[in-house]
mmCIF file of C-alpha atoms in Angstrom:
data_model
loop_
_atom_site.group_PDB
_atom_site.id
_atom_site.type_symbol
_atom_site.label_atom_id
_atom_site.label_comp_id
_atom_site.label_asym_id
_atom_site.label_seq_id
_atom_site.Cartn_x
_atom_site.Cartn_y
_atom_site.Cartn_z
ATOM 1 C CA UNK Y 1 74.133 -28.917 92.887
ATOM 2 C CA UNK Y 2 72.061 -27.244 89.929
ATOM 3 C CA UNK Y 3 73.964 -25.651 87.234
ATOM 4 C CA UNK Y 4 73.219 -22.714 85.209
ATOM 5 C CA UNK Y 5 72.900 -21.721 81.914
ATOM 6 C CA UNK Y 6 72.211 -18.467 80.380
ATOM 7 C CA UNK Y 7 71.147 -18.360 76.944
ATOM 8 C CA UNK Y 8 72.387 -15.438 74.701
ATOM 9 C CA UNK Y 9 70.080 -12.940 73.643
ATOM 10 C CA UNK Y 10 69.820 -14.493 69.946
ATOM 11 C CA UNK Y 11 69.574 -18.184 69.475
ATOM 12 C CA UNK Y 12 70.431 -18.784 65.483
ATOM 13 C CA UNK Y 13 72.633 -21.040 63.988
ATOM 14 C CA UNK Y 14 75.846 -19.881 64.744
ATOM 15 C CA UNK Y 15 75.099 -19.880 67.708
ATOM 16 C CA UNK Y 16 74.075 -24.174 67.503
ATOM 17 C CA UNK Y 17 77.286 -25.519 68.076
ATOM 18 C CA UNK Y 18 78.343 -23.269 71.034
ATOM 19 C CA UNK Y 19 74.602 -24.180 72.667
ATOM 20 C CA UNK Y 20 75.584 -27.974 71.796
ATOM 21 C CA UNK Y 21 78.573 -27.589 73.177
ATOM 22 C CA UNK Y 22 77.388 -26.080 76.694
ATOM 23 C CA UNK Y 23 74.879 -28.096 77.085
ATOM 24 C CA UNK Y 24 77.285 -31.606 76.853
ATOM 25 C CA UNK Y 25 79.532 -30.127 79.370
ATOM 26 C CA UNK Y 26 76.805 -29.772 82.427
ATOM 27 C CA UNK Y 27 75.176 -33.229 81.487
ATOM 28 C CA UNK Y 28 75.353 -35.519 84.866
ATOM 29 C CA UNK Y 29 74.047 -32.606 86.398
ATOM 30 C CA UNK Y 30 70.916 -30.396 87.088
ATOM 31 C CA UNK Y 31 70.304 -27.512 85.112
ATOM 32 C CA UNK Y 32 68.726 -24.403 85.059
ATOM 33 C CA UNK Y 33 68.371 -22.677 81.926
ATOM 34 C CA UNK Y 34 67.643 -18.612 82.176
ATOM 35 C CA UNK Y 35 66.108 -17.616 78.959
ATOM 36 C CA UNK Y 36 65.210 -14.087 79.891
ATOM 37 C CA UNK Y 37 67.522 -12.589 77.295
ATOM 38 C CA UNK Y 38 66.268 -14.678 74.324
ATOM 39 C CA UNK Y 39 64.721 -12.331 71.447
ATOM 40 C CA UNK Y 40 65.312 -14.306 68.976
ATOM 41 C CA UNK Y 41 64.735 -18.380 68.806
ATOM 42 C CA UNK Y 42 65.795 -20.066 65.608
ATOM 43 C CA UNK Y 43 65.401 -24.102 64.613
ATOM 44 C CA UNK Y 44 67.912 -25.908 64.986
ATOM 45 C CA UNK Y 45 68.681 -24.173 69.057
ATOM 46 C CA UNK Y 46 65.060 -24.967 69.733
ATOM 47 C CA UNK Y 47 65.816 -28.768 68.498
ATOM 48 C CA UNK Y 48 68.711 -28.278 70.680
ATOM 49 C CA UNK Y 49 66.709 -27.322 73.552
ATOM 50 C CA UNK Y 50 63.910 -30.528 73.240
ATOM 51 C CA UNK Y 51 66.647 -32.576 73.093
ATOM 52 C CA UNK Y 52 68.690 -31.583 75.723
ATOM 53 C CA UNK Y 53 64.970 -31.512 77.512
ATOM 54 C CA UNK Y 54 64.338 -35.498 76.806
ATOM 55 C CA UNK Y 55 68.280 -36.534 77.145
ATOM 56 C CA UNK Y 56 68.517 -34.681 80.812
ATOM 57 C CA UNK Y 57 64.932 -36.968 81.033
ATOM 58 C CA UNK Y 58 66.438 -40.164 80.437
ATOM 59 C CA UNK Y 59 69.071 -39.331 82.606
ATOM 60 C CA UNK Y 60 66.860 -38.770 85.636
ATOM 61 C CA UNK Y 61 68.129 -34.951 86.240
ATOM 62 C CA UNK Y 62 65.628 -32.118 86.159
ATOM 63 C CA UNK Y 63 66.791 -29.585 82.703
ATOM 64 C CA UNK Y 64 64.890 -26.428 83.485
ATOM 65 C CA UNK Y 65 63.978 -23.486 80.919
ATOM 66 C CA UNK Y 66 62.941 -20.770 83.789
ATOM 67 C CA UNK Y 67 62.550 -17.164 83.398
ATOM 68 C CA UNK Y 68 61.736 -17.238 79.399
ATOM 69 C CA UNK Y 69 61.239 -14.028 77.914
ATOM 70 C CA UNK Y 70 58.310 -13.499 75.650
ATOM 71 C CA UNK Y 71 60.012 -13.479 72.342
ATOM 72 C CA UNK Y 72 61.382 -16.803 74.044
ATOM 73 C CA UNK Y 73 57.358 -18.171 74.692
ATOM 74 C CA UNK Y 74 56.015 -16.256 70.870
ATOM 75 C CA UNK Y 75 58.743 -18.537 69.446
ATOM 76 C CA UNK Y 76 58.996 -21.544 71.081
ATOM 77 C CA UNK Y 77 54.844 -21.720 70.579
ATOM 78 C CA UNK Y 78 55.308 -20.357 67.131
ATOM 79 C CA UNK Y 79 57.332 -23.942 66.135
ATOM 80 C CA UNK Y 80 54.455 -25.842 67.400
ATOM 81 C CA UNK Y 81 57.077 -27.164 70.258
ATOM 82 C CA UNK Y 82 55.611 -29.211 73.558
ATOM 83 C CA UNK Y 83 55.016 -27.444 76.436
ATOM 84 C CA UNK Y 84 58.728 -25.798 78.925
ATOM 85 C CA UNK Y 85 57.857 -27.450 81.552
ATOM 86 C CA UNK Y 86 59.946 -29.339 83.900
ATOM 87 C CA UNK Y 87 61.799 -32.298 82.863
ATOM 88 C CA UNK Y 88 62.881 -35.311 85.873
#
């Protein structure tokens, strides 16, 4: 079974703690993250998402960031982050 996590429009410093907590609650299962509503992606939330990708890969589980908005992609790339591809 795959869990789904829908990201809010703004992923700023205030959202970093809740995002971390939501991801930790889903650890141990495959996750699809819906990024379609994201309008702003801050650096700390980007780091949390990258850390989650690496953690899920180490756990041998799938974590997919899917349906990303154009602002999400632009800001992800502006930070120089790696490919948004699936981890498994």
